[in-house]
Coordinates of C-alpha atoms in Angstrom, one line a residue:
M1 CA -2.1 -12.2 -1.2
S2 CA 1.4 -11.4 -2.2
V3 CA 2.7 -14.9 -1.3
T4 CA 0.0 -16.6 -3.4
T5 CA 1.2 -14.8 -6.5
A6 CA 4.9 -15.6 -5.9
M7 CA 4.5 -19.2 -4.7
P8 CA 5.1 -20.9 -8.0
T9 CA 8.5 -19.2 -8.3
V10 CA 9.3 -19.9 -4.6
V11 CA 8.5 -23.6 -4.9
E12 CA 10.4 -24.0 -8.2
S13 CA 13.4 -22.3 -6.7
L14 CA 13.4 -24.7 -3.7
H15 CA 12.9 -27.8 -6.0
G16 CA 9.6 -28.6 -4.2
M17 CA 7.0 -28.6 -6.9
A18 CA 5.7 -32.0 -5.7
F19 CA 4.9 -30.3 -2.4
Y20 CA 3.3 -27.2 -3.8
A21 CA 0.2 -27.3 -1.7
W22 CA 2.0 -27.8 1.6
P23 CA 2.8 -24.1 2.4
F24 CA -0.9 -23.3 1.9
S25 CA -2.1 -26.2 4.0
A26 CA 0.3 -25.4 6.8
F27 CA -0.8 -21.8 6.8
M28 CA -4.5 -22.8 6.9
V29 CA -4.2 -25.3 9.7
A30 CA -2.1 -23.0 11.8
N31 CA -4.5 -20.1 11.1
L32 CA -7.4 -22.1 12.5
L33 CA -5.3 -22.9 15.6
G34 CA -4.3 -19.3 16.1
M35 CA -8.0 -18.2 15.9
V36 CA -9.1 -20.6 18.6
L37 CA -6.1 -19.8 20.9
A38 CA -6.5 -16.1 20.5
G39 CA -10.2 -16.2 21.3
E40 CA -9.7 -18.2 24.5
I41 CA -6.8 -16.2 25.7
S42 CA -8.3 -12.8 24.9
D43 CA -11.4 -13.7 26.8
R44 CA -9.3 -14.6 29.9
I45 CA -6.6 -11.9 30.0
G46 CA -7.7 -9.3 27.4
P47 CA -6.4 -8.6 23.9
G48 CA -3.0 -6.8 24.7
K49 CA -0.7 -9.8 25.1
P50 CA -2.3 -11.8 22.3
L51 CA -1.9 -8.9 19.9
I52 CA 1.8 -8.6 20.7
A53 CA 2.2 -12.4 20.3
G54 CA 0.4 -12.3 16.9
L55 CA 2.6 -9.5 15.6
V56 CA 5.8 -11.3 16.7
L57 CA 4.7 -14.7 15.2
F58 CA 3.6 -13.2 11.9
G59 CA 6.8 -11.3 11.5
A60 CA 8.9 -14.3 12.6
G61 CA 7.0 -16.5 10.0
L62 CA 7.9 -14.0 7.3
V63 CA 11.6 -14.1 8.2
I64 CA 11.7 -17.9 8.4
A65 CA 10.0 -18.3 5.0
G66 CA 12.0 -15.5 3.5
T67 CA 15.3 -17.1 4.4
A68 CA 14.2 -20.6 3.5
T69 CA 16.7 -22.9 1.7
T70 CA 14.5 -26.0 1.8
M71 CA 10.8 -26.7 1.5
A72 CA 10.7 -27.8 5.1
Q73 CA 11.8 -24.4 6.2
L74 CA 9.3 -22.7 3.9
V75 CA 6.5 -24.8 5.3
A76 CA 7.6 -24.1 8.8
G77 CA 7.7 -20.3 8.1
R78 CA 4.2 -20.4 6.6
M79 CA 2.9 -22.3 9.6
V80 CA 4.3 -19.7 12.0
Q81 CA 2.9 -16.9 9.8
G82 CA -0.5 -18.6 9.8
L83 CA -0.5 -18.9 13.5
G84 CA 0.2 -15.2 13.9
G85 CA -2.3 -14.3 11.3
G86 CA -5.1 -16.3 13.0
V87 CA -4.3 -14.6 16.3
L88 CA -4.3 -11.1 14.8
I89 CA -7.7 -11.4 13.0
V90 CA -9.5 -12.4 16.1
V91 CA -7.8 -9.9 18.4
M92 CA -8.8 -7.2 15.9
Y93 CA -12.5 -7.9 16.7
V94 CA -11.9 -8.0 20.4
L95 CA -10.1 -4.6 20.2
I96 CA -12.9 -3.0 18.2
G97 CA -15.4 -4.3 20.7
A98 CA -13.4 -3.0 23.7
G99 CA -12.2 0.3 22.2
Y100 CA -15.2 1.7 20.3
P101 CA -18.8 2.3 21.3
P102 CA -21.4 0.2 19.5
E103 CA -22.7 3.1 17.4
L104 CA -19.3 3.4 15.7
H105 CA -18.9 -0.3 15.0
P106 CA -20.5 -0.1 11.4
R107 CA -18.1 2.7 10.4
V108 CA -15.0 1.0 12.0
F109 CA -15.7 -2.3 10.3
G110 CA -16.2 -0.4 7.0
M111 CA -12.8 1.1 7.4
T112 CA -11.1 -2.2 8.0
A113 CA -12.2 -3.2 4.5
V114 CA -9.6 -0.7 3.2
G115 CA -7.0 -2.9 4.9
W116 CA -8.0 -5.7 2.7
V117 CA -8.8 -3.9 -0.6
L118 CA -5.5 -2.0 -0.9
P119 CA -3.3 -5.1 -0.5
S120 CA -5.5 -7.0 -2.9
L121 CA -4.9 -4.3 -5.5
V122 CA -1.2 -3.7 -4.9
G123 CA 0.2 -6.9 -3.4
P124 CA -0.1 -9.4 -6.3
V125 CA 1.3 -6.9 -8.8
V126 CA 4.3 -6.0 -6.6
A127 CA 4.9 -9.6 -5.6
G128 CA 4.9 -10.8 -9.2
T129 CA 7.3 -8.0 -10.2
L130 CA 9.7 -8.8 -7.3
A131 CA 9.6 -12.6 -8.0
E132 CA 10.2 -12.1 -11.7
H133 CA 12.8 -9.2 -11.7
A134 CA 14.4 -9.2 -8.3
H135 CA 14.1 -12.2 -5.8
W136 CA 11.2 -14.0 -4.3
R137 CA 12.7 -13.6 -0.8
L138 CA 11.7 -9.9 -0.9
V139 CA 8.0 -10.9 -1.1
F140 CA 8.4 -12.2 2.5
L141 CA 11.1 -10.1 3.9
G142 CA 9.8 -6.9 2.3
L143 CA 6.6 -7.3 4.4
V144 CA 8.5 -7.3 7.8
P145 CA 8.8 -3.5 7.9
L146 CA 5.0 -3.2 7.5
V147 CA 4.6 -5.4 10.5
V148 CA 6.8 -3.1 12.5
V149 CA 4.9 0.0 11.3
G150 CA 1.6 -1.7 12.2
A151 CA 2.9 -2.5 15.7
A152 CA 4.1 1.1 16.2
L153 CA 0.6 2.4 15.2
V154 CA -1.6 0.1 17.2
L155 CA 0.4 -0.7 20.4
P156 CA 0.1 2.8 21.9
G157 CA -3.7 2.5 21.7
L158 CA -3.6 -0.5 24.1
R159 CA -2.7 1.9 27.0
R160 CA -6.0 3.7 26.5
L161 CA -8.1 0.5 26.9
P162 CA -9.6 -0.1 30.4
S163 CA -7.6 -2.6 32.4
D164 CA -9.3 -6.0 32.4
P165 CA -8.6 -8.5 35.2
P166 CA -8.2 -12.2 34.3
R167 CA -11.5 -14.0 34.0
E168 CA -12.7 -17.6 34.2
A169 CA -13.9 -18.9 30.8
A170 CA -16.5 -21.3 32.1
G171 CA -19.3 -18.8 32.6
A172 CA -18.6 -17.1 29.3
S173 CA -18.9 -20.2 27.1
A174 CA -22.4 -21.4 27.9
A175 CA -23.3 -21.0 24.2
Y176 CA -20.7 -23.7 23.3
R177 CA -20.5 -27.5 23.9
G178 CA -18.0 -28.6 26.5
G179 CA -18.2 -25.5 28.7
G180 CA -15.0 -23.7 29.2
R181 CA -12.5 -26.4 28.1
S182 CA -9.9 -25.6 25.5
R183 CA -10.9 -26.2 21.9
W184 CA -7.5 -26.0 20.1
P185 CA -7.4 -29.8 19.3
F186 CA -10.7 -29.4 17.4
A187 CA -9.1 -26.6 15.3
L188 CA -6.4 -29.0 14.3
L189 CA -9.0 -31.7 13.6
A190 CA -10.9 -29.3 11.3
G191 CA -7.8 -28.4 9.4
A192 CA -6.9 -32.0 8.9
G193 CA -10.4 -32.7 7.6
V194 CA -10.1 -29.9 5.1
I195 CA -6.7 -31.2 3.9
L196 CA -8.2 -34.7 3.4
L197 CA -11.0 -33.3 1.4
Q198 CA -8.6 -31.4 -0.8
V199 CA -6.6 -34.5 -1.4
A200 CA -9.7 -36.5 -2.2
G201 CA -10.8 -33.8 -4.6
N202 CA -7.6 -34.2 -6.6
R203 CA -8.0 -37.9 -7.0
L204 CA -10.3 -39.7 -9.3
D205 CA -10.0 -43.2 -7.9
V206 CA -11.6 -45.4 -5.3
V207 CA -9.4 -43.9 -2.6
A208 CA -11.0 -40.5 -3.0
V209 CA -14.4 -41.6 -1.5
P210 CA -13.1 -42.9 1.9
L211 CA -10.7 -39.9 2.2
A212 CA -13.6 -37.5 1.6
L213 CA -15.8 -39.3 4.1
V214 CA -13.1 -39.3 6.8
G215 CA -12.4 -35.6 6.1
L216 CA -16.1 -34.7 6.4
A217 CA -16.5 -36.7 9.6
A218 CA -13.5 -34.8 11.1
I219 CA -15.0 -31.5 10.1
V220 CA -18.4 -32.3 11.6
V221 CA -16.9 -33.4 14.9
A222 CA -14.7 -30.3 15.0
I223 CA -17.4 -27.7 14.2
R224 CA -19.7 -29.1 16.8
M225 CA -17.2 -27.9 19.4
L226 CA -16.0 -24.8 17.6
F227 CA -19.4 -23.3 16.7
P228 CA -22.1 -22.1 19.1
V229 CA -24.9 -24.5 19.9
G230 CA -27.6 -24.1 17.3
T231 CA -25.4 -23.0 14.4
A232 CA -26.5 -25.9 12.2
T233 CA -30.2 -25.1 12.8
A234 CA -29.7 -21.3 12.4
R235 CA -30.9 -20.6 16.0
S236 CA -31.6 -16.9 16.3
G237 CA -28.8 -14.6 17.5
L238 CA -25.1 -15.5 17.6
P239 CA -25.5 -19.0 15.8
T240 CA -27.2 -17.4 12.9
V241 CA -24.5 -14.7 12.5
V242 CA -21.8 -17.4 12.5
L243 CA -23.7 -19.5 10.0
L244 CA -24.3 -16.6 7.7
R245 CA -20.6 -15.6 7.7
G246 CA -19.7 -19.1 6.5
L247 CA -22.5 -19.3 3.8
A248 CA -21.6 -15.8 2.4
A249 CA -17.9 -16.4 2.3
G250 CA -18.3 -20.0 0.9
S251 CA -20.6 -19.0 -2.0
F252 CA -18.6 -15.9 -2.9
F253 CA -15.1 -17.1 -2.8
A254 CA -15.8 -20.4 -4.6
V255 CA -17.0 -18.4 -7.6
D256 CA -14.3 -15.8 -7.1
A257 CA -11.7 -18.6 -7.6
L258 CA -13.4 -19.6 -10.9
V259 CA -13.7 -16.1 -12.5
P260 CA -10.1 -16.1 -14.0
L261 CA -10.4 -19.7 -15.1
T262 CA -13.7 -19.0 -16.8
L263 CA -12.4 -16.0 -18.8
A264 CA -9.1 -17.5 -19.6
S265 CA -10.1 -21.1 -20.5
V266 CA -13.6 -20.7 -21.7
H267 CA -13.4 -17.3 -23.4
G268 CA -9.7 -17.2 -24.3
W269 CA -8.9 -14.0 -22.5
S270 CA -5.3 -13.0 -21.4
P271 CA -4.3 -13.5 -17.8
A272 CA -4.3 -9.8 -17.1
A273 CA -7.8 -9.3 -18.5
S274 CA -9.1 -12.5 -16.8
G275 CA -8.0 -11.2 -13.3
L276 CA -9.3 -7.7 -13.8
P277 CA -12.9 -8.4 -12.6
L278 CA -11.5 -9.5 -9.3
T279 CA -9.9 -6.0 -8.9
I280 CA -13.3 -4.4 -9.8
G281 CA -15.0 -6.7 -7.2
A282 CA -12.6 -5.6 -4.5
L283 CA -13.4 -1.9 -5.3
G284 CA -17.1 -2.7 -5.0
W285 CA -16.5 -4.4 -1.7
S286 CA -14.6 -1.4 -0.4
G287 CA -17.3 1.0 -1.6
A288 CA -20.2 -0.9 -0.1
S289 CA -18.3 -1.2 3.2
W290 CA -18.0 2.5 3.3
I291 CA -21.6 3.1 2.5
Q292 CA -23.0 0.8 5.2
G293 CA -20.8 2.6 7.7
R294 CA -22.4 5.9 6.8
Y295 CA -25.9 4.6 7.6
P296 CA -25.6 2.7 10.9
S297 CA -29.3 3.2 11.7
V298 CA -30.4 0.9 8.8
A299 CA -31.4 -2.6 10.1
R300 CA -28.5 -5.0 9.8
S301 CA -30.9 -7.8 8.8
L302 CA -31.9 -5.7 5.8
V303 CA -28.3 -4.9 4.9
V304 CA -27.2 -8.5 5.1
G305 CA -30.2 -9.8 3.1
T306 CA -29.6 -7.2 0.4
G307 CA -25.9 -8.2 0.2
L308 CA -26.8 -11.9 -0.1
G309 CA -29.1 -11.1 -2.9
C310 CA -26.3 -9.3 -4.7
V311 CA -24.0 -12.3 -4.2
A312 CA -26.7 -14.7 -5.5
V313 CA -27.2 -12.6 -8.6
A314 CA -23.5 -12.4 -9.2
C315 CA -23.0 -16.1 -9.0
A316 CA -25.9 -16.8 -11.3
L317 CA -24.5 -14.3 -13.8
M318 CA -21.1 -16.0 -13.7
A319 CA -22.9 -19.3 -14.6
F320 CA -24.3 -17.5 -17.6
V321 CA -20.8 -16.3 -18.5
A322 CA -19.6 -19.9 -18.4
W323 CA -22.3 -21.2 -20.6
T324 CA -22.7 -18.4 -23.2
P325 CA -20.2 -17.7 -25.9
G326 CA -19.2 -14.0 -26.2
S327 CA -20.5 -13.1 -22.8
G328 CA -17.2 -12.6 -21.0
W329 CA -17.8 -8.9 -20.6
V330 CA -20.7 -9.7 -18.2
A331 CA -18.1 -10.8 -15.7
Y332 CA -17.3 -7.1 -15.0
P333 CA -20.8 -6.0 -13.9
A334 CA -21.4 -9.4 -12.3
W335 CA -18.4 -9.2 -10.0
I336 CA -18.9 -5.6 -9.1
V337 CA -22.3 -6.6 -7.9
G338 CA -20.8 -9.5 -6.0
G339 CA -18.2 -7.2 -4.4
L340 CA -20.9 -4.8 -3.4
G341 CA -22.8 -7.6 -1.8
M342 CA -19.9 -8.8 0.3
G343 CA -19.1 -5.2 1.3
L344 CA -22.6 -5.0 2.8
I345 CA -22.6 -8.5 4.4
M346 CA -19.2 -8.7 6.1
P347 CA -19.2 -5.5 8.2
S348 CA -22.8 -6.0 9.1
L349 CA -22.2 -9.5 10.4
S350 CA -19.2 -8.2 12.4
V351 CA -21.4 -5.5 14.0
L352 CA -24.0 -8.1 14.9
L353 CA -21.4 -10.5 16.3
L354 CA -20.2 -7.8 18.8
E355 CA -23.9 -7.0 19.6
F356 CA -24.5 -10.6 20.6
S357 CA -21.2 -10.8 22.6
S358 CA -20.2 -9.6 26.0
A359 CA -16.7 -8.6 27.2
D360 CA -16.4 -12.2 28.4
D361 CA -16.8 -14.0 25.1
R362 CA -15.9 -11.6 22.3
G363 CA -12.8 -13.6 21.6
R364 CA -14.4 -17.0 21.4
N365 CA -17.3 -15.7 19.3
S366 CA -15.0 -13.8 16.9
A367 CA -12.9 -17.0 16.5
A368 CA -16.1 -19.0 15.7
M369 CA -17.1 -16.6 13.0
Q370 CA -13.6 -16.5 11.4
I371 CA -13.5 -20.3 11.5
A372 CA -16.9 -20.5 9.8
D373 CA -15.5 -18.2 7.1
A374 CA -12.3 -20.2 6.6
L375 CA -13.9 -23.7 6.8
L376 CA -16.9 -23.1 4.5
S377 CA -14.7 -21.3 2.0
S378 CA -12.3 -24.2 1.9
L379 CA -15.2 -26.7 1.5
T380 CA -16.9 -24.8 -1.4
I381 CA -13.6 -24.1 -3.2
G382 CA -12.7 -27.8 -2.7
F383 CA -16.0 -28.8 -4.2
T384 CA -15.6 -26.6 -7.3
G385 CA -12.1 -27.8 -7.6
A386 CA -13.2 -31.4 -7.7
V387 CA -15.9 -30.6 -10.3
V388 CA -13.3 -28.9 -12.5
A389 CA -10.9 -31.8 -12.1
A390 CA -13.6 -34.2 -13.2
A391 CA -14.2 -32.0 -16.3
T392 CA -10.4 -32.0 -17.0
A393 CA -10.5 -35.8 -16.9
G394 CA -13.2 -35.8 -19.6
A395 CA -16.3 -36.5 -17.5
F396 CA -18.0 -33.4 -19.0
G397 CA -17.1 -30.1 -20.5
L398 CA -15.4 -27.3 -18.6
P399 CA -18.2 -24.8 -19.2
T400 CA -20.6 -27.3 -17.8
A401 CA -18.5 -27.8 -14.7
I402 CA -17.9 -24.1 -14.0
G403 CA -21.5 -23.1 -14.8
S404 CA -23.0 -25.8 -12.6
S405 CA -20.7 -25.0 -9.7
N406 CA -21.6 -21.3 -9.9
L407 CA -25.3 -22.2 -9.8
V408 CA -24.8 -24.3 -6.7
M409 CA -23.1 -21.3 -5.1
A410 CA -26.0 -19.1 -6.1
A411 CA -28.4 -21.5 -4.5
I412 CA -26.3 -21.4 -1.3
A413 CA -26.6 -17.6 -1.3
V414 CA -30.4 -17.8 -1.8
G415 CA -30.6 -20.2 1.1
A416 CA -28.6 -17.8 3.2
I417 CA -31.2 -15.1 2.5
L418 CA -33.8 -17.3 4.1
V419 CA -31.5 -17.7 7.1
A420 CA -30.9 -14.0 7.3
A421 CA -34.6 -13.5 8.1
R422 CA -33.9 -14.9 11.5
L423 CA -31.7 -11.9 12.3
R424 CA -34.8 -9.8 12.8
R425 CA -35.5 -11.7 16.0
R426 CA -33.1 -9.8 18.2
V427 CA -32.0 -11.2 21.5
S428 CA -29.9 -9.7 24.2
V429 CA -26.6 -11.0 25.3
G430 CA -28.0 -12.1 28.6
A431 CA -30.9 -14.0 26.9
R432 CA -28.6 -16.4 25.1

C-alpha cells in the first residue's frame, strides 16, 4: 500500500516511466507463484520453514528495491517481495488452522483485518510524505524493521505448534485435477494471462483482441489446475468458498479503484476528498470483521449472503454517483456499506475454508482461495480499466463508462448471493 503511493516518484527518479507497470506486474506474478509454492510445501512439511522463507524473501525484496539504481533492479526487488508476500499470506491461514481451535477462527480472522486496515490508513500518507519531503528509498527500507519485529513476534509461537512429520501430497489433493503434482507452472501461466489482458485493455487497435483471447485462454487453463474441481459450477463445499472469494473481491475492488476517479473527474473533488471514502470503507471493513468475530454461532452462509448484499448495494449506489450531478456525497455512506459487507464476507469465507480443509490440504486450499481473490480482482479491474480507456478515447462519456462498470460489478455481487445459498449444504472434510 505504501509502495503504490510512492511508485510515481520512484519510477521518475529511475527514468523508467515507460516501464511504470512492470514493478506491479512482477509483484503480482511472483505473488501467485509464492502462494502455490507455500501451499504445497506447507502441506508437506508444515508452515514453520515456509514462514521463515517468506519473511526473508519479503525483507530481501524491500532491500533490493530500496537500493535500486535501475528499473531492472527495482523490478527484481518487487518480484522477490511479491514471492515472499505470497508465501506469507498462505502460511498465515495454515498457522491459524494449526494453532487455534475452530471455535476461535471467526475471532482470529476478524483480528487479522486490523493488520490490513491500519496500514491502509497510515501507509499511503506516510509513504507520500517520505517520497515528497525525504527520499523514496525510505518507503522500502523503512519497512524492513517492521519485518524484523513481525518475525520476532511470530517465530516463538512456532515452538508451541505440534510437530508435523512430512506427508505425501497425493492423498491430500483429491479435490484438484492432476493429483499431487506441482502446480507452480500454472501460477506463472495465470500471471502471464493477466498481464496480456492488461496490455490488451490499454490498446484500442486490432492487436488488442488476439492479446485478450490468448490471455483469457491462459487463465482458463491455469485455474482448472489451481482451483478445486467444481469451482466453476459452484459445487457445494470448498469449491463454492473459493468461487465466492473471487466474486466478492472482484466486484468490490473493481469499484473501489473507480471511487477516487469518479469523485475527482466527474464531480471535481480534490484528491484528498476523493480518497476519503476509501478510508471510511476500510474502517467499515474493520468494524464488521470485529462484529462477526463476536458472534461465531451465526450461520456463516447468512453472514456471507448479508455481506454480498451490502457490496451489491454499494456498487449500485456508486453507479448512481457516477450518473447523477451533485451526488458525490453519496459515496461516503455507499462505501461504508461496501466496507461493512467485505468485513462480513472475508473472515467468514476464511472460517469456512478451514472447516472444509484437513491438516493435509490447508496450504493448497488456502492458496486456491488467495489466487481466486487475486485473479478475479485483476480481471474485473482490467475490465473497468478498458471501459474507462474507451471513454477517454471518445467512445462514450466517462460517467457512462464508470456507472455501467459499477452496475456490472453490482450484478456480479448479486450473482454471488445466489451462489452463497449453496453454503447451507454443509459437507464434512471426508465427504469431499
